[in-house]
XYZ file of C-alpha atoms in Angstrom:
658
model
C -234.153 2.821 136.779
C -231.836 0.446 134.903
C -233.565 -0.760 131.764
C -232.635 -3.468 129.272
C -231.867 -0.786 126.662
C -229.372 0.903 128.996
C -227.636 -2.407 129.652
C -227.416 -3.115 125.917
C -225.986 0.361 125.255
C -223.389 -0.113 128.011
C -222.427 -3.551 126.667
C -222.077 -2.174 123.135
C -219.868 0.661 124.412
C -217.609 -1.837 126.214
C -217.462 -4.037 123.120
C -216.399 -1.055 120.974
C -213.675 -0.229 123.481
C -212.431 -3.828 123.569
C -212.236 -3.864 119.787
C -209.948 -0.862 119.944
C -207.450 -2.683 122.155
C -204.195 -3.547 120.454
C -202.536 -6.137 122.664
C -199.687 -8.623 122.699
C -198.610 -11.327 125.098
C -195.002 -10.829 126.178
C -192.606 -13.006 128.218
C -189.602 -11.194 129.695
C -187.275 -11.259 132.708
C -188.597 -7.917 133.996
C -191.711 -5.786 133.538
C -189.633 -2.965 132.009
C -188.177 -5.315 129.403
C -191.657 -6.582 128.575
C -192.987 -3.055 128.115
C -190.032 -2.099 125.905
C -190.620 -5.203 123.745
C -194.343 -4.462 123.458
C -193.674 -0.825 122.506
C -191.695 -2.071 119.503
C -194.355 -4.607 118.514
C -197.214 -2.118 118.852
C -195.193 0.696 117.277
C -195.884 3.170 120.066
C -194.308 4.585 123.223
C -194.012 2.859 126.595
C -196.007 5.698 128.160
C -198.997 4.745 125.982
C -199.120 1.142 127.280
C -201.089 -0.625 129.998
C -200.656 -4.231 131.121
C -202.145 -7.145 133.040
C -200.008 -9.729 134.870
C -200.815 -13.235 133.608
C -198.039 -14.977 135.486
C -195.666 -13.497 138.019
C -191.953 -13.913 137.362
C -189.175 -14.842 139.772
C -185.398 -14.471 139.897
C -185.033 -17.880 141.567
C -182.094 -18.747 143.755
C -178.713 -18.156 142.120
C -180.468 -18.362 138.807
C -182.059 -21.727 139.602
C -185.825 -21.778 139.217
C -185.848 -18.435 137.451
C -189.244 -17.683 135.842
C -190.071 -14.949 133.319
C -192.927 -12.527 133.710
C -195.937 -13.172 131.476
C -197.899 -10.022 130.689
C -200.763 -9.037 128.419
C -199.816 -5.553 127.240
C -202.159 -3.310 125.325
C -202.250 0.236 124.072
C -204.469 2.725 125.836
C -207.618 3.001 123.651
C -207.590 6.809 123.926
C -204.149 6.981 122.307
C -205.235 4.551 119.571
C -208.154 6.812 118.697
C -205.885 9.854 118.594
C -203.475 8.081 116.257
C -206.314 6.960 113.973
C -207.754 10.479 113.864
C -204.385 11.987 112.971
C -203.876 9.337 110.287
C -207.264 10.063 108.717
C -206.368 13.756 108.536
C -202.993 13.045 106.952
C -201.200 14.366 110.049
C -200.143 11.100 111.607
C -196.746 10.281 112.952
C -196.745 8.151 116.050
C -193.484 9.784 117.147
C -195.392 13.042 117.404
C -198.211 11.578 119.488
C -196.576 12.492 122.767
C -196.111 16.110 121.665
C -199.720 16.148 120.415
C -200.980 14.983 123.792
C -199.084 17.782 125.483
C -201.002 20.363 123.529
C -204.543 18.959 123.980
C -206.867 20.070 126.730
C -206.891 18.012 129.937
C -209.769 17.465 132.309
C -209.305 18.098 136.001
C -208.508 15.078 138.187
C -208.888 14.310 141.878
C -207.738 11.582 144.250
C -209.332 10.745 147.612
C -207.129 8.660 149.908
C -207.321 7.493 153.519
C -204.092 7.848 155.507
C -204.110 7.159 159.265
C -207.503 8.408 160.348
C -207.489 11.326 157.886
C -209.399 11.710 154.639
C -206.910 13.252 152.182
C -207.642 15.019 148.886
C -205.358 15.795 145.942
C -206.604 18.051 143.143
C -205.027 18.394 139.671
C -206.563 21.411 137.965
C -207.803 21.187 134.344
C -205.725 22.514 131.449
C -207.014 24.637 128.598
C -210.652 23.840 127.932
C -210.550 20.668 130.014
C -213.607 19.874 132.085
C -213.498 21.162 135.679
C -213.865 18.876 138.681
C -217.420 18.545 139.961
C -217.991 18.963 143.707
C -220.628 16.236 143.653
C -218.166 13.656 142.312
C -215.616 14.459 145.016
C -218.246 14.345 147.752
C -219.473 10.943 146.485
C -216.010 9.510 147.210
C -215.514 11.368 150.475
C -218.849 10.244 151.891
C -218.486 6.630 152.947
C -220.032 4.532 155.678
C -216.951 5.054 157.820
C -216.727 8.824 157.250
C -216.975 10.730 160.522
C -216.776 14.316 159.258
C -215.497 16.412 156.337
C -214.962 20.101 155.531
C -217.005 20.928 152.431
C -215.698 24.510 152.306
C -212.111 23.250 152.218
C -213.014 20.823 149.434
C -214.545 23.660 147.412
C -211.410 25.769 147.925
C -209.114 22.964 146.768
C -211.294 22.253 143.713
C -210.926 25.905 142.762
C -207.230 26.463 143.602
C -205.667 22.986 143.492
C -203.438 21.365 146.114
C -199.970 21.919 144.561
C -199.588 18.203 143.816
C -199.867 17.358 147.529
C -202.560 15.608 149.596
C -204.495 17.853 151.961
C -206.680 16.783 154.868
C -210.428 17.395 154.302
C -212.010 15.106 156.906
C -211.843 12.194 159.354
C -212.965 8.590 159.070
C -213.260 5.653 161.472
C -209.916 3.898 161.067
C -209.791 0.135 161.587
C -206.136 -0.882 161.746
C -206.821 -4.486 160.818
C -207.929 -3.349 157.357
C -204.707 -1.490 156.532
C -202.780 -2.291 153.378
C -199.788 -4.603 153.722
C -196.625 -3.147 152.162
C -193.697 -5.334 151.130
C -190.525 -4.311 149.309
C -188.570 -6.932 147.378
C -184.899 -6.240 146.641
C -183.356 -7.889 143.555
C -180.428 -10.259 144.156
C -178.007 -7.840 142.503
C -179.357 -4.985 144.659
C -179.963 -2.936 141.500
C -183.739 -2.567 141.787
C -186.560 -2.902 144.255
C -190.240 -3.627 143.692
C -193.226 -2.799 145.805
C -196.069 -5.264 146.424
C -199.123 -3.905 148.242
C -202.241 -5.780 149.268
C -205.526 -3.833 148.913
C -207.028 -2.273 152.042
C -210.270 -3.505 153.553
C -213.087 -1.074 154.375
C -211.889 1.496 156.930
C -208.314 0.390 156.376
C -205.473 2.780 155.664
C -204.155 3.100 152.083
C -200.480 3.265 151.119
C -199.080 6.785 151.597
C -195.791 8.195 150.314
C -194.400 8.189 153.850
C -195.487 4.594 154.533
C -193.874 3.326 151.302
C -190.624 5.182 151.993
C -190.599 3.859 155.556
C -190.947 0.308 154.223
C -187.984 0.928 151.898
C -185.793 2.342 154.662
C -186.634 -0.567 156.943
C -185.117 -2.839 154.295
C -181.929 -0.753 154.384
C -182.524 0.900 151.021
C -180.727 4.214 150.562
C -182.905 7.300 150.248
C -181.166 8.247 146.975
C -182.380 5.003 145.419
C -186.072 5.553 146.112
C -187.803 6.879 142.987
C -189.978 9.670 144.340
C -192.047 10.001 141.144
C -192.781 6.272 141.037
C -193.837 6.293 144.699
C -196.251 9.178 144.078
C -197.515 7.465 140.936
C -198.351 4.356 142.954
C -200.088 6.363 145.676
C -202.262 8.119 143.075
C -202.993 4.985 141.030
C -202.213 1.904 143.141
C -201.762 -1.477 141.447
C -202.430 -4.076 144.139
C -200.814 -7.507 144.391
C -198.590 -6.665 141.431
C -194.875 -5.860 141.603
C -194.262 -2.180 140.976
C -190.693 -0.890 140.689
C -190.046 2.047 143.007
C -186.312 1.753 143.704
C -183.296 1.724 141.494
C -179.574 1.786 142.171
C -177.700 5.015 141.654
C -175.885 4.059 138.486
C -172.235 4.943 138.020
C -171.485 7.551 135.366
C -168.257 7.116 133.444
C -166.285 10.297 132.939
C -166.033 11.569 129.378
C -162.703 11.714 127.601
C -161.187 15.102 126.917
C -162.435 16.641 123.695
C -162.292 19.798 121.617
C -165.210 22.235 121.605
C -164.954 24.168 118.350
C -165.989 27.798 117.852
C -166.348 27.315 114.092
C -168.046 24.906 111.700
C -165.698 21.960 111.145
C -167.705 20.463 108.283
C -167.465 22.679 105.156
C -170.591 20.994 103.745
C -172.656 22.592 106.523
C -171.705 26.173 105.612
C -174.906 27.781 104.348
C -175.506 30.647 101.873
C -176.821 33.898 103.298
C -180.607 34.245 103.353
C -182.155 37.665 102.779
C -184.052 38.875 105.865
C -186.524 40.780 103.668
C -187.358 38.247 100.951
C -186.286 35.051 102.692
C -184.468 34.013 99.527
C -180.963 32.596 99.343
C -178.318 34.996 98.043
C -176.205 32.719 95.861
C -173.494 35.366 95.606
C -172.957 35.161 99.366
C -172.259 31.466 99.846
C -170.309 32.045 103.117
C -167.796 29.324 102.300
C -164.910 31.071 104.075
C -164.655 31.268 107.873
C -162.447 34.284 108.595
C -160.576 34.698 111.870
C -158.175 37.330 113.140
C -155.005 36.973 115.165
C -155.761 36.250 118.822
C -159.310 35.024 118.133
C -160.292 31.906 120.173
C -160.875 28.992 117.794
C -161.593 26.119 120.151
C -161.410 25.006 123.760
C -160.076 21.733 125.100
C -162.583 20.340 127.569
C -160.574 18.310 130.123
C -161.261 14.662 130.804
C -163.868 14.126 133.490
C -163.604 11.843 136.491
C -166.182 9.133 136.732
C -168.944 9.416 139.302
C -169.420 6.203 141.239
C -172.816 4.777 142.029
C -174.415 2.721 144.802
C -176.698 -0.278 144.961
C -179.900 -0.122 146.948
C -178.042 -1.314 150.044
C -175.042 0.966 149.595
C -172.571 -1.300 147.793
C -170.189 0.874 145.787
C -170.344 0.757 141.975
C -167.140 1.856 140.261
C -167.065 4.274 137.330
C -164.356 4.774 134.739
C -162.431 8.028 134.546
C -162.236 9.758 131.152
C -158.982 9.610 129.230
C -156.909 12.640 128.349
C -156.106 12.987 124.668
C -153.152 14.895 123.248
C -154.183 17.751 120.954
C -151.792 18.676 118.164
C -151.986 22.180 116.753
C -151.988 22.974 113.056
C -150.235 25.823 111.303
C -150.655 29.377 112.603
C -152.423 28.430 115.834
C -151.261 28.484 119.455
C -152.358 27.779 123.012
C -153.578 30.711 125.055
C -152.230 31.340 128.561
C -154.951 29.235 130.161
C -153.584 26.133 128.441
C -156.992 25.030 127.160
C -157.919 27.677 124.572
C -156.596 27.402 121.025
C -156.329 30.753 119.267
C -155.257 32.052 115.875
C -151.760 33.488 115.642
C -152.449 35.260 112.323
C -155.402 36.482 110.258
C -156.790 33.958 107.800
C -159.244 31.127 107.172
C -159.758 28.586 109.937
C -160.210 24.963 108.887
C -159.410 21.398 109.869
C -156.378 20.028 108.009
C -155.404 16.414 108.730
C -157.389 16.559 111.944
C -155.645 19.710 113.194
C -157.019 23.236 113.605
C -155.200 25.374 111.048
C -155.334 29.009 109.979
C -154.454 29.542 106.318
C -153.322 33.080 105.376
C -153.775 32.409 101.645
C -156.960 31.334 99.843
C -156.451 29.656 96.464
C -159.347 29.702 94.005
C -159.670 28.469 90.441
C -161.960 31.415 89.636
C -164.594 33.649 91.191
C -167.986 32.781 89.776
C -171.310 31.177 90.712
C -169.496 28.224 92.299
C -167.652 30.403 94.799
C -169.983 33.379 95.136
C -168.553 36.635 96.481
C -165.266 36.289 98.355
C -164.517 38.016 101.640
C -161.212 36.982 103.214
C -158.886 38.506 105.823
C -155.778 37.086 104.118
C -154.422 36.925 100.583
C -156.633 35.590 97.780
C -154.886 34.048 94.757
C -157.210 33.379 91.812
C -155.813 31.108 89.097
C -158.459 32.117 86.590
C -160.708 35.156 86.232
C -163.189 37.152 88.298
C -166.455 36.941 86.399
C -168.930 39.765 85.943
C -171.015 40.838 88.926
C -168.928 39.321 91.734
C -167.016 40.897 94.637
C -163.642 40.025 96.105
C -162.579 41.622 99.398
C -159.287 40.578 100.989
C -155.983 41.774 102.417
C -154.190 41.164 99.111
C -155.659 39.979 95.801
C -153.827 38.300 92.946
C -155.724 37.432 89.743
C -153.944 35.484 87.014
C -156.818 35.942 84.571
C -159.175 38.768 83.640
C -161.159 40.940 86.034
C -164.532 41.487 84.402
C -167.142 44.068 85.473
C -166.757 43.353 89.174
C -165.728 44.828 92.522
C -162.249 44.222 93.969
C -161.222 45.736 97.287
C -158.010 45.042 99.228
C -156.428 46.616 102.272
C -153.058 45.794 100.685
C -152.015 45.195 97.065
C -153.962 44.043 94.007
C -152.298 42.311 91.045
C -154.192 41.515 87.834
C -152.031 39.678 85.324
C -154.405 39.835 82.335
C -156.045 43.202 82.888
C -159.346 44.795 83.889
C -162.498 45.064 81.730
C -164.683 47.358 83.818
C -167.382 47.970 81.184
C -168.100 51.305 82.824
C -169.063 49.810 86.209
C -166.004 47.900 87.427
C -164.492 49.201 90.672
C -161.028 48.517 92.087
C -159.802 49.824 95.447
C -156.437 49.085 97.080
C -155.001 50.160 100.413
C -151.561 50.019 98.808
C -150.873 49.592 95.067
C -152.366 48.086 91.903
C -150.490 46.248 89.159
C -152.373 45.357 85.964
C -151.715 44.613 82.290
C -154.382 47.135 81.290
C -157.344 49.062 82.743
C -160.367 49.515 80.505
C -163.488 51.500 81.516
C -163.064 51.066 85.252
C -162.889 53.192 88.392
C -159.682 52.729 90.380
C -158.733 54.181 93.764
C -155.412 53.311 95.457
C -153.466 54.704 98.393
C -150.059 54.337 96.714
C -149.249 53.530 93.056
C -150.971 52.281 89.909
C -148.597 50.398 87.604
C -149.918 49.305 84.185
C -147.973 47.388 81.523
C -150.111 48.270 78.517
C -152.796 50.953 78.603
C -155.387 52.860 80.613
C -158.475 53.508 78.509
C -161.550 55.577 79.423
C -161.069 55.034 83.159
C -161.179 57.155 86.302
C -157.957 56.429 88.189
C -156.907 58.001 91.479
C -153.521 57.312 93.133
C -152.139 58.960 96.251
C -148.611 58.597 94.784
C -147.909 57.677 91.134
C -149.624 56.373 88.010
C -147.063 54.638 85.809
C -147.925 53.179 82.387
C -144.991 51.315 80.877
C -144.348 48.725 78.216
C -144.415 48.737 74.399
C -147.754 50.510 74.099
C -147.900 52.416 77.412
C -150.849 54.617 76.466
C -153.377 56.694 78.402
C -156.458 57.167 76.257
C -159.512 58.972 77.641
C -160.692 59.232 81.227
C -159.703 61.258 84.269
C -156.472 60.424 86.131
C -155.344 62.023 89.405
C -152.023 61.471 91.219
C -150.190 63.311 93.961
C -146.700 62.837 92.484
C -146.346 61.696 88.856
C -148.293 60.371 85.875
C -145.990 58.720 83.305
C -146.720 57.080 79.929
C -145.456 56.879 76.347
C -148.552 58.293 74.711
C -151.278 60.433 76.267
C -154.568 61.178 74.521
C -155.599 60.230 70.971
C -154.840 61.587 67.494
C -157.482 64.163 66.662
C -158.506 64.546 70.300
C -161.724 62.609 69.885
C -161.664 61.260 73.462
C -161.429 63.650 76.430
C -158.362 62.915 78.520
C -157.768 64.828 81.778
C -154.691 64.401 83.990
C -154.133 66.067 87.374
C -150.974 65.940 89.499
C -149.465 67.770 92.466
C -152.666 67.622 94.420
C -154.218 65.422 97.077
C -156.764 63.495 94.965
C -158.947 62.600 97.917
C -159.010 66.196 99.168
C -159.654 67.430 95.620
C -162.662 65.132 95.230
C -164.022 66.165 98.597
C -163.551 69.814 97.641
C -165.571 69.301 94.466
C -168.364 67.599 96.447
C -168.425 70.438 98.977
C -168.488 73.105 96.295
C -171.524 71.455 94.685
C -173.238 71.306 98.081
C -172.308 74.936 98.701
C -173.834 76.046 95.417
C -177.027 74.083 95.978
C -177.511 75.260 99.584
C -176.747 78.862 98.681
C -179.414 78.833 95.953
C -181.941 77.338 98.359
C -180.989 79.829 101.088
C -181.520 82.786 98.738
C -184.905 81.447 97.622
C -186.017 81.037 101.251
C -184.797 84.542 102.044
C -186.953 85.912 99.239
C -190.022 83.976 100.475
C -189.472 85.233 104.038
C -189.157 88.848 102.885
C -192.405 88.533 100.892
C -194.364 87.159 103.883
C -192.918 89.714 106.298
C -193.850 92.525 103.899
C -197.433 91.190 103.806
C -197.468 90.998 107.594
C -196.235 94.572 107.840
C -199.006 95.801 105.560
C -201.824 93.728 107.080
C -200.443 93.740 110.652
C -201.427 90.064 110.865
C -201.098 87.011 108.651
C -203.553 84.113 108.345
C -202.533 81.180 110.575
C -201.437 78.966 107.656
C -199.111 81.685 106.328
C -197.834 82.402 109.843
C -196.934 78.712 110.175
C -195.282 78.836 106.770
C -193.205 81.850 107.802
C -191.988 80.040 110.928
C -191.161 76.959 108.853
C -189.176 79.056 106.319
C -187.174 80.773 109.079
C -186.376 77.477 110.771
C -185.239 75.960 107.473
C -183.169 79.045 106.658
C -181.434 78.852 110.035
C -180.627 75.182 109.426
C -179.213 75.958 105.956
C -177.157 78.822 107.412
C -175.512 76.455 109.909
C -174.854 73.867 107.200
C -173.309 76.523 104.922
C -171.027 77.665 107.734
C -169.779 74.097 108.220
C -169.306 73.619 104.461
C -167.416 76.926 104.127
C -165.119 76.031 107.023
C -164.334 72.607 105.490
C -163.724 74.153 102.054
C -161.340 76.711 103.555
C -159.472 73.929 105.369
C -159.084 71.808 102.229
C -157.967 74.794 100.139
C -155.339 75.652 102.742
C -154.184 72.028 102.736
C -153.881 71.985 98.936
C -151.868 75.250 98.922
C -149.441 73.924 101.519
C -149.024 70.624 99.664
C -145.314 70.221 98.843
C -145.709 67.400 96.346
C -143.811 68.007 93.122
C -146.426 66.965 90.601
C -145.251 66.068 87.085
C -146.721 64.524 83.947
C -144.150 62.740 81.749
C -144.699 61.573 78.172
C -141.885 59.505 76.649
C -143.439 59.760 73.170
C -146.458 61.964 72.324
C -149.072 64.059 74.103
C -151.894 64.607 71.620
C -153.806 67.830 71.151
C -156.946 68.106 73.280
C -155.432 66.636 76.438
C -155.953 68.723 79.579
C -153.159 68.645 82.163
C -153.535 70.251 85.604
C -150.362 70.816 87.590
C -151.785 71.771 90.951
C -154.395 74.385 89.955
C -152.629 75.458 86.761
C -154.180 74.152 83.523
C -152.114 73.364 80.443
C -154.515 72.538 77.614
C -152.571 70.934 74.760
C -153.289 72.744 71.480
C -150.739 70.907 69.341
C -149.141 67.490 69.644
C -145.905 67.561 71.623
C -143.104 65.012 71.929
C -140.920 63.785 74.798
C -142.237 66.309 77.277
C -142.319 66.770 81.048
C -145.024 69.030 82.479
C -144.221 70.635 85.852
C -145.266 73.509 88.124
C -143.273 76.746 88.221
C -143.397 78.257 91.711
C -142.319 81.691 90.511
C -144.973 82.161 87.856
C -147.562 79.864 89.457
C -148.053 78.332 86.021
C -147.578 74.975 84.369
C -144.317 74.678 82.410
C -142.935 72.196 79.870
C -139.464 70.712 79.754
C -137.522 67.841 78.255
C -138.702 64.303 78.999
C -137.494 62.832 82.297
C -137.734 59.137 83.214
C -140.097 58.239 86.074
C -138.618 59.247 89.402
C -140.060 56.215 91.210
C -138.735 52.736 90.472
C -141.752 50.636 91.441
C -141.226 46.876 91.474
C -143.579 44.008 92.216
C -144.480 43.363 95.863
C -142.741 40.558 97.747
C -144.092 37.085 97.091
C -145.500 37.825 93.618
C -144.757 34.882 91.344
C -146.826 35.527 88.205
C -145.251 36.673 84.948
């Protein structure tokens, strides 16, 4: 029973809804233009709008009598409420409303339509926690005065499983043809769009189906490609009667794009980002990643050819021309070249790729004012030239490195040469490694490893220096004071050691330094493993003696015995491998034909230890102008008159510093 209170409650609910409506009156040449204008005014999206036609527009005849559309456009109240709720929670951005709606739950929906003499049903299943479709509600729409029969089991099945966005027959009704909808399609004068106008059906009349609407379009000569399938289905699901509804649009021409370059590297240096630690998520400001290294033959970019335009068609098939893209000439920068395919640009040398004057260029040399917090660590496949110094705690890795200032407690590593004009202050932790040679003014408390020569113009102090060829200290001072130096061929200086022998100085020549170091490592491992092996052997003997006396050991001791034997077997195999490698290195060192010499132009102070191959010459008293060499006959180290360095080692090509 409908009471006065129910009517009042319903009226209040409608009033509340009306108050939520945000609406504007818009005049525009087309409905789409009106909706776009209203979306701006209401600060929302077109998809959130609904409208009412106040006055129908017209294109007139040749522009004469043209009338604009007059619409009242308002925002869907449900979207207004969602926006207000988000705003109250501090989460509001209207641009995110569409994404928000995608994530909310959606109730199930159904559509009952009458096509021909068939009752058709379309089911859209609920999403998430959306409310399911109720059988009673569907049956209320299916059961009409003109309904002849319906299949309730089929309806139940479709409510449960859906209809795959299609209409399915669920019954029959008494069709009266006179009550059918009237479908008209209006084509714009320019043939660019077509609108549908449908009159509502009378009782027992047929509604507009997808097929009927398409047939009406084709009868007007409209191309199938121009019929907007989604818009047709939208109208069938939610028909808007006696109101123009756009369902056709011309196939628009698409202009071809001009040729362009697709880069394989970051062209904007400002976008290069520091490395972020995977563990802590913090930025490592020493790894700023400001250099983009490439190697010879590496693809740098691809020229995407110009594209031909794709012509369009009006609704009635009139051709719409499109512009072809233009080809642009690409000029290559230094040290780049075209690949065989004619479209790939590749590096012709190793270096840093960058854009110079609009051209892709590979620079083999990187110039830096200094290496510090501004540059971070440097890793470069070419030559790095540093005008200033390398500050403490930073790394430089490159093919060649040239430093015009000081190298502080840092890490330098080059596959080629390293040149340090002002010297190295290692502070006990500095490390220098070169695939060729090192030139420096001095080396102080650093570790140096090179594959060829170390050339120093002043002094080497308290450093560990290894060279696979020569260590040459020359200049006015030319002193080696403290540390451990190893060279395959010669070590030369004016003064070696210190007066009074307060600082231990050890020099070794005539050996393979790398093999010697490996031999020392292996001998330490051999000693450690042998001690452990002997201890295990003693433990095994003890347990086996107990087993012999008792005839059986407790399970825990039995497990221990098995564990000891397994570990002993593993150590035995490791010792065999170590012994074989030691024997190989010792044989290599004996066969080494290098003529190792230590040469002092001035003084070798007492306390210095000099190894010529395996022969030790420990200096007891200061000696002057001496050459230390190996005597094959006696297998001992001998002393002779001073000889100048055998190797004349100059600066590498391209070195310009003093």
